[in-house]
Amino acid sequence: MRGLNRTVLLSRALRSNFTAVSSATATLHRAAPYGTITVRSNDPSVNGFRYVSSSSTSLAYDAQTKAFNPKELVLFQYQACPFCNKVAAFLDYYDIPFKVVEVNPINKKEIKWSDYKKVPILTVDGEQMVDSSDIIDKLIKRIHADYDLNAEEEKKWREWVDNHLVHVLSPNIYRNVPEALESFDYITTQGNFSFSERLVAKYGGAAAMYFVSKKLKKKHNITDERAALYGAAEQWVDALNGRKFLGGLDPNLADLAVFGVLRPIRHLQSGRDMVEHTRIGKWFSEMDRAVGQSSRLRE
């Protein structure tokens, strides 16, 4: 009975928090932990400045005069949560060191201190920030005060990520029993589980989410899981319209959002199939290089 209750709790946690479970060529400066944060450029000739195209929105800023200097950032997350990975991708790209607290989706004891019971939660020198898009909006404004968050194209595709892309992930990740088990093997290996919780989560959680994914498939009018995933990937590539990134020569917030939510599935069967059967692989590889190594601080 305890195992069943844990399975039910896990399923509820995943449904409410996951929604869908889902280096640049030159580094100008990477600070010591909690030091001055500056930015990378794909063009060494830029020498401290990020190129900004007049026809696109970039995460560019003057690396010699702008700085974001938090003493401590802590990301409360689930390893496989797409929204958490959005925030992590932003922090990685900007070389902002952060600590991670892996939240147990069964009891959520790591966030009992907060009135907000979903992830991600980011604390910046003790200040709590919630909701992935809102977190990123606040951070980019601290890095680049005049950044235009209302640029039409970028805003459109950031909303597309939250309102469409994430909803096609869960039916793909859990579309059959082997893929559900593969996903939960990854989740429980990376997540904050005891040995007994890991067993319950892997098998009970995989079974629960298999059935949940069928409900999500119906809710979002998805008839063919893979066709929906491939269609979303191709839609994104079409939006690039031949550009390296939606932001031009450098990724913008929309690029980071798409990359962030897709990163956790890249090496699952669904992600392997997506890269094999769509044109997204080239962009994904470029993003992987641009984002670079994780800025996560290890204990």
CSV table of C-alpha atoms in Angstrom, one decimal:
chain,number,residue,atom,x,y,z
A,1,MET,CA,0.0,0.0,0.0
A,2,ARG,CA,2.9,2.4,0.8
A,3,GLY,CA,4.4,1.7,-2.6
A,4,LEU,CA,1.0,2.4,-4.3
A,5,ASN,CA,0.6,5.6,-2.4
A,6,ARG,CA,4.1,6.7,-3.4
A,7,THR,CA,3.3,5.9,-7.1
A,8,VAL,CA,0.2,8.0,-6.9
A,9,LEU,CA,2.1,10.9,-5.3
A,10,LEU,CA,4.8,10.6,-7.9
A,11,SER,CA,2.3,10.6,-10.7
A,12,ARG,CA,0.6,13.8,-9.2
A,13,ALA,CA,4.0,15.4,-8.8
A,14,LEU,CA,5.0,14.7,-12.3
A,15,ARG,CA,1.8,15.9,-13.7
A,16,SER,CA,1.7,19.2,-11.8
A,17,ASN,CA,5.4,20.0,-12.1
A,18,PHE,CA,6.7,18.5,-15.3
A,19,THR,CA,3.8,19.3,-17.5
A,20,ALA,CA,5.9,17.2,-19.9
A,21,VAL,CA,9.0,15.3,-18.9
A,22,SER,CA,10.8,15.8,-20.7
A,23,SER,CA,30.8,26.2,-26.3
A,24,ALA,CA,31.1,28.9,-28.0
A,25,THR,CA,34.3,29.0,-30.0
A,26,ALA,CA,35.8,31.8,-27.8
A,27,THR,CA,35.3,32.4,-24.2
A,28,LEU,CA,36.0,35.9,-23.2
A,29,HIS,CA,36.0,35.3,-19.5
A,30,ARG,CA,34.6,32.7,-17.1
A,31,ALA,CA,34.8,33.9,-13.6
A,32,ALA,CA,35.5,32.0,-10.4
A,33,PRO,CA,32.4,31.0,-8.6
A,34,TYR,CA,30.2,34.0,-7.8
A,35,GLY,CA,32.7,36.4,-9.4
A,36,THR,CA,31.9,38.7,-12.3
A,37,ILE,CA,29.9,37.1,-15.0
A,38,THR,CA,30.7,38.1,-18.5
A,39,VAL,CA,29.8,36.6,-21.9
A,40,ARG,CA,31.1,34.5,-24.7
A,41,SER,CA,31.1,35.4,-28.3
A,42,ASN,CA,31.2,33.2,-31.4
A,43,ASP,CA,33.4,35.7,-33.1
A,44,PRO,CA,36.8,36.3,-31.4
A,45,SER,CA,37.1,39.6,-33.2
A,46,VAL,CA,34.3,41.0,-31.2
A,47,ASN,CA,36.7,41.5,-28.3
A,48,GLY,CA,34.3,41.8,-25.4
A,49,PHE,CA,31.1,42.7,-27.2
A,50,ARG,CA,28.4,40.4,-28.4
A,51,TYR,CA,27.3,41.0,-32.0
A,52,VAL,CA,23.8,42.4,-32.2
A,53,SER,CA,22.0,42.1,-35.5
A,54,SER,CA,19.6,44.9,-36.3
A,55,SER,CA,17.1,42.3,-37.6
A,56,SER,CA,17.2,40.0,-34.6
A,57,THR,CA,17.1,39.9,-30.8
A,58,SER,CA,20.4,38.7,-29.2
A,59,LEU,CA,21.5,38.0,-25.7
A,60,ALA,CA,24.3,40.4,-26.4
A,61,TYR,CA,25.7,42.8,-23.9
A,62,ASP,CA,28.9,44.7,-23.4
A,63,ALA,CA,31.1,42.2,-21.5
A,64,GLN,CA,33.5,44.9,-20.3
A,65,THR,CA,31.0,47.1,-18.6
A,66,LYS,CA,28.0,44.9,-17.7
A,67,ALA,CA,28.2,42.4,-14.9
A,68,PHE,CA,25.8,40.2,-12.9
A,69,ASN,CA,27.4,39.5,-9.5
A,70,PRO,CA,25.2,37.2,-7.4
A,71,LYS,CA,26.9,35.6,-4.4
A,72,GLU,CA,24.8,32.5,-4.6
A,73,LEU,CA,22.3,31.0,-7.0
A,74,VAL,CA,20.4,27.8,-6.1
A,75,LEU,CA,18.2,26.0,-8.5
A,76,PHE,CA,15.6,23.7,-7.0
A,77,GLN,CA,14.7,21.2,-9.7
A,78,TYR,CA,13.8,17.8,-11.1
A,79,GLN,CA,16.6,16.6,-13.3
A,80,ALA,CA,14.3,15.7,-16.2
A,81,CYS,CA,11.9,18.7,-15.8
A,82,PRO,CA,11.8,20.6,-19.1
A,83,PHE,CA,11.1,23.9,-17.4
A,84,CYS,CA,14.0,23.4,-15.0
A,85,ASN,CA,16.2,22.7,-18.0
A,86,LYS,CA,15.1,26.0,-19.6
A,87,VAL,CA,16.5,27.9,-16.6
A,88,ALA,CA,19.6,25.7,-16.5
A,89,ALA,CA,20.3,26.3,-20.2
A,90,PHE,CA,20.1,30.0,-19.6
A,91,LEU,CA,22.5,29.9,-16.7
A,92,ASP,CA,24.9,27.6,-18.6
A,93,TYR,CA,25.0,29.9,-21.6
A,94,TYR,CA,25.7,32.9,-19.5
A,95,ASP,CA,28.4,31.1,-17.4
A,96,ILE,CA,26.5,31.9,-14.2
A,97,PRO,CA,27.6,29.4,-11.5
A,98,PHE,CA,24.7,27.8,-9.7
A,99,LYS,CA,24.1,25.1,-7.1
A,100,VAL,CA,21.4,22.5,-7.6
A,101,VAL,CA,19.1,21.0,-5.0
A,102,GLU,CA,17.4,17.9,-6.5
A,103,VAL,CA,13.8,17.8,-5.3
A,104,ASN,CA,12.3,14.5,-4.5
A,105,PRO,CA,9.0,14.5,-6.4
A,106,ILE,CA,7.4,12.1,-4.0
A,107,ASN,CA,7.6,14.1,-0.8
A,108,LYS,CA,9.1,17.5,-2.0
A,109,LYS,CA,10.8,17.9,1.4
A,110,GLU,CA,13.5,20.1,-0.2
A,111,ILE,CA,11.0,22.8,-1.0
A,112,LYS,CA,8.8,22.6,2.1
A,113,TRP,CA,10.2,26.0,3.1
A,114,SER,CA,8.5,27.6,0.2
A,115,ASP,CA,4.8,28.4,-0.4
A,116,TYR,CA,5.4,27.6,-4.0
A,117,LYS,CA,5.2,23.8,-4.5
A,118,LYS,CA,6.3,23.4,-8.1
A,119,VAL,CA,9.7,23.5,-9.7
A,120,PRO,CA,11.8,25.3,-10.8
A,121,ILE,CA,12.5,27.6,-7.9
A,122,LEU,CA,15.6,29.7,-8.2
A,123,THR,CA,17.0,31.6,-5.2
A,124,VAL,CA,19.4,34.5,-6.0
A,125,ASP,CA,21.1,35.6,-2.8
A,126,GLY,CA,18.1,34.4,-0.9
A,127,GLU,CA,15.5,36.0,-3.2
A,128,GLN,CA,13.0,33.4,-4.4
A,129,MET,CA,12.0,33.4,-8.1
A,130,VAL,CA,9.5,31.0,-9.6
A,131,ASP,CA,8.1,30.1,-13.1
A,132,SER,CA,10.8,29.4,-15.7
A,133,SER,CA,9.9,32.2,-18.1
A,134,ASP,CA,9.5,34.8,-15.3
A,135,ILE,CA,12.9,33.7,-13.8
A,136,ILE,CA,14.6,34.2,-17.2
A,137,ASP,CA,12.9,37.5,-17.7
A,138,LYS,CA,14.2,38.8,-14.4
A,139,LEU,CA,17.7,37.5,-14.9
A,140,ILE,CA,18.1,38.9,-18.4
A,141,LYS,CA,17.0,42.3,-17.1
A,142,ARG,CA,19.7,42.2,-14.4
A,143,ILE,CA,22.3,41.3,-17.0
A,144,HIS,CA,21.1,43.6,-19.8
A,145,ALA,CA,18.7,46.2,-18.4
A,146,ASP,CA,17.5,47.4,-21.8
A,147,TYR,CA,16.8,44.0,-23.2
A,148,ASP,CA,13.6,44.0,-25.2
A,149,LEU,CA,11.4,41.2,-23.9
A,150,ASN,CA,8.6,42.2,-26.3
A,151,ALA,CA,10.4,41.6,-29.5
A,152,GLU,CA,7.7,40.0,-31.6
A,153,GLU,CA,9.4,37.0,-33.1
A,154,GLU,CA,11.3,36.0,-30.0
A,155,LYS,CA,8.3,36.4,-27.7
A,156,LYS,CA,6.1,34.4,-30.1
A,157,TRP,CA,8.5,31.4,-30.1
A,158,ARG,CA,9.1,31.6,-26.3
A,159,GLU,CA,5.3,31.3,-25.9
A,160,TRP,CA,5.2,28.5,-28.4
A,161,VAL,CA,7.7,26.5,-26.3
A,162,ASP,CA,5.5,26.8,-23.2
A,163,ASN,CA,2.1,26.4,-24.9
A,164,HIS,CA,2.9,23.7,-27.5
A,165,LEU,CA,6.4,22.1,-27.5
A,166,VAL,CA,6.3,20.9,-23.9
A,167,HIS,CA,2.9,19.3,-24.5
A,168,VAL,CA,4.2,17.0,-27.2
A,169,LEU,CA,7.1,15.7,-25.0
A,170,SER,CA,5.2,13.6,-22.5
A,171,PRO,CA,3.2,11.5,-25.0
A,172,ASN,CA,6.5,10.7,-26.7
A,173,ILE,CA,8.6,10.0,-23.7
A,174,TYR,CA,6.0,7.6,-22.2
A,175,ARG,CA,4.4,6.4,-25.4
A,176,ASN,CA,5.0,2.7,-24.6
A,177,VAL,CA,6.3,0.7,-21.7
A,178,PRO,CA,9.9,0.3,-22.8
A,179,GLU,CA,10.3,4.1,-23.4
A,180,ALA,CA,8.6,4.9,-20.1
A,181,LEU,CA,11.0,2.6,-18.3
A,182,GLU,CA,13.9,4.2,-20.1
A,183,SER,CA,12.8,7.6,-19.1
A,184,PHE,CA,12.3,6.7,-15.5
A,185,ASP,CA,15.6,4.9,-15.4
A,186,TYR,CA,17.2,8.3,-16.3
A,187,ILE,CA,15.0,10.2,-13.9
A,188,THR,CA,15.7,8.0,-10.9
A,189,THR,CA,19.4,7.7,-11.6
A,190,GLN,CA,19.7,11.5,-11.7
A,191,GLY,CA,17.1,12.4,-9.1
A,192,ASN,CA,17.0,12.5,-5.3
A,193,PHE,CA,15.8,9.1,-4.4
A,194,SER,CA,16.6,6.5,-1.8
A,195,PHE,CA,17.1,2.9,-3.1
A,196,SER,CA,13.5,1.9,-2.2
A,197,GLU,CA,12.0,5.1,-3.7
A,198,ARG,CA,14.1,4.5,-6.9
A,199,LEU,CA,12.5,1.1,-7.4
A,200,VAL,CA,9.0,2.4,-6.7
A,201,ALA,CA,9.5,5.4,-8.9
A,202,LYS,CA,11.0,3.5,-11.8
A,203,TYR,CA,8.4,0.8,-12.1
A,204,GLY,CA,5.4,2.4,-10.5
A,205,GLY,CA,6.1,5.8,-11.9
A,206,ALA,CA,6.7,4.5,-15.4
A,207,ALA,CA,3.4,2.7,-15.3
A,208,ALA,CA,1.5,5.7,-13.9
A,209,MET,CA,3.0,8.1,-16.5
A,210,TYR,CA,2.3,5.7,-19.3
A,211,PHE,CA,-1.4,6.1,-18.6
A,212,VAL,CA,-1.1,9.8,-17.8
A,213,SER,CA,0.5,10.4,-21.2
A,214,LYS,CA,-2.5,8.8,-22.9
A,215,LYS,CA,-4.7,11.3,-21.2
A,216,LEU,CA,-2.4,14.2,-22.2
A,217,LYS,CA,-2.4,12.9,-25.7
A,218,LYS,CA,-6.1,13.2,-25.8
A,219,LYS,CA,-6.2,16.5,-24.0
A,220,HIS,CA,-3.9,18.1,-26.6
A,221,ASN,CA,-5.5,16.4,-29.6
A,222,ILE,CA,-2.4,14.4,-30.5
A,223,THR,CA,-3.2,11.4,-32.7
A,224,ASP,CA,0.4,10.3,-33.6
A,225,GLU,CA,3.0,11.1,-30.9
A,226,ARG,CA,6.1,11.0,-33.1
A,227,ALA,CA,4.4,12.9,-35.9
A,228,ALA,CA,3.6,15.7,-33.4
A,229,LEU,CA,7.2,15.7,-32.1
A,230,TYR,CA,8.6,15.7,-35.6
A,231,GLY,CA,6.2,18.4,-36.7
A,232,ALA,CA,7.2,20.6,-33.8
A,233,ALA,CA,10.9,20.1,-34.6
A,234,GLU,CA,10.3,21.0,-38.3
A,235,GLN,CA,8.2,24.0,-37.3
A,236,TRP,CA,11.1,25.3,-35.3
A,237,VAL,CA,13.6,24.7,-38.1
A,238,ASP,CA,11.3,26.6,-40.5
A,239,ALA,CA,11.2,29.5,-38.1
A,240,LEU,CA,15.0,29.7,-38.3
A,241,ASN,CA,14.6,30.5,-42.0
A,242,GLY,CA,18.2,29.6,-42.8
A,243,ARG,CA,19.7,31.4,-39.8
A,244,LYS,CA,22.2,29.8,-37.5
A,245,PHE,CA,19.9,30.7,-34.5
A,246,LEU,CA,16.7,32.5,-34.2
A,247,GLY,CA,18.7,35.3,-32.6
A,248,GLY,CA,21.0,35.5,-35.7
A,249,LEU,CA,24.7,34.7,-35.1
A,250,ASP,CA,24.0,34.1,-31.4
A,251,PRO,CA,21.1,32.4,-29.6
A,252,ASN,CA,18.4,34.4,-28.1
A,253,LEU,CA,15.9,33.5,-25.3
A,254,ALA,CA,13.7,31.5,-27.7
A,255,ASP,CA,16.7,29.4,-28.8
A,256,LEU,CA,17.6,28.7,-25.2
A,257,ALA,CA,14.0,27.8,-24.4
A,258,VAL,CA,13.7,25.3,-27.2
A,259,PHE,CA,17.2,23.8,-26.4
A,260,GLY,CA,16.4,23.7,-22.7
A,261,VAL,CA,13.2,21.7,-22.9
A,262,LEU,CA,14.7,19.3,-25.5
A,263,ARG,CA,18.0,18.7,-23.8
A,264,PRO,CA,16.7,16.1,-21.3
A,265,ILE,CA,15.2,13.9,-24.1
A,266,ARG,CA,18.2,14.1,-26.5
A,267,HIS,CA,19.6,10.7,-25.6
A,268,LEU,CA,16.2,9.0,-24.9
A,269,GLN,CA,14.6,7.0,-27.8
A,270,SER,CA,12.3,9.9,-28.5
A,271,GLY,CA,15.1,12.4,-28.8
A,272,ARG,CA,17.2,10.0,-31.0
A,273,ASP,CA,14.3,9.5,-33.3
A,274,MET,CA,13.6,13.3,-33.5
A,275,VAL,CA,17.2,14.0,-34.6
A,276,GLU,CA,17.2,11.1,-37.0
A,277,HIS,CA,13.9,12.0,-38.7
A,278,THR,CA,14.0,15.8,-38.7
A,279,ARG,CA,16.3,18.6,-39.7
A,280,ILE,CA,16.8,19.8,-36.1
A,281,GLY,CA,20.1,18.0,-35.5
A,282,LYS,CA,22.3,20.7,-37.0
A,283,TRP,CA,20.7,23.5,-34.9
A,284,PHE,CA,20.8,21.3,-31.8
A,285,SER,CA,24.5,20.6,-32.2
A,286,GLU,CA,25.2,24.4,-32.8
A,287,MET,CA,23.3,25.1,-29.6
A,288,ASP,CA,25.2,22.5,-27.7
A,289,ARG,CA,28.4,24.2,-28.7
A,290,ALA,CA,27.1,27.6,-27.9
A,291,VAL,CA,25.8,26.8,-24.5
A,292,GLY,CA,28.9,24.9,-23.6
A,293,GLN,CA,29.7,23.1,-20.4
A,294,SER,CA,27.4,23.3,-17.4
A,295,SER,CA,27.9,26.1,-14.9
A,296,ARG,CA,26.5,23.9,-12.2
A,297,LEU,CA,28.7,23.8,-9.1
A,298,ARG,CA,29.4,20.4,-7.8
A,299,GLU,CA,29.7,19.6,-4.1
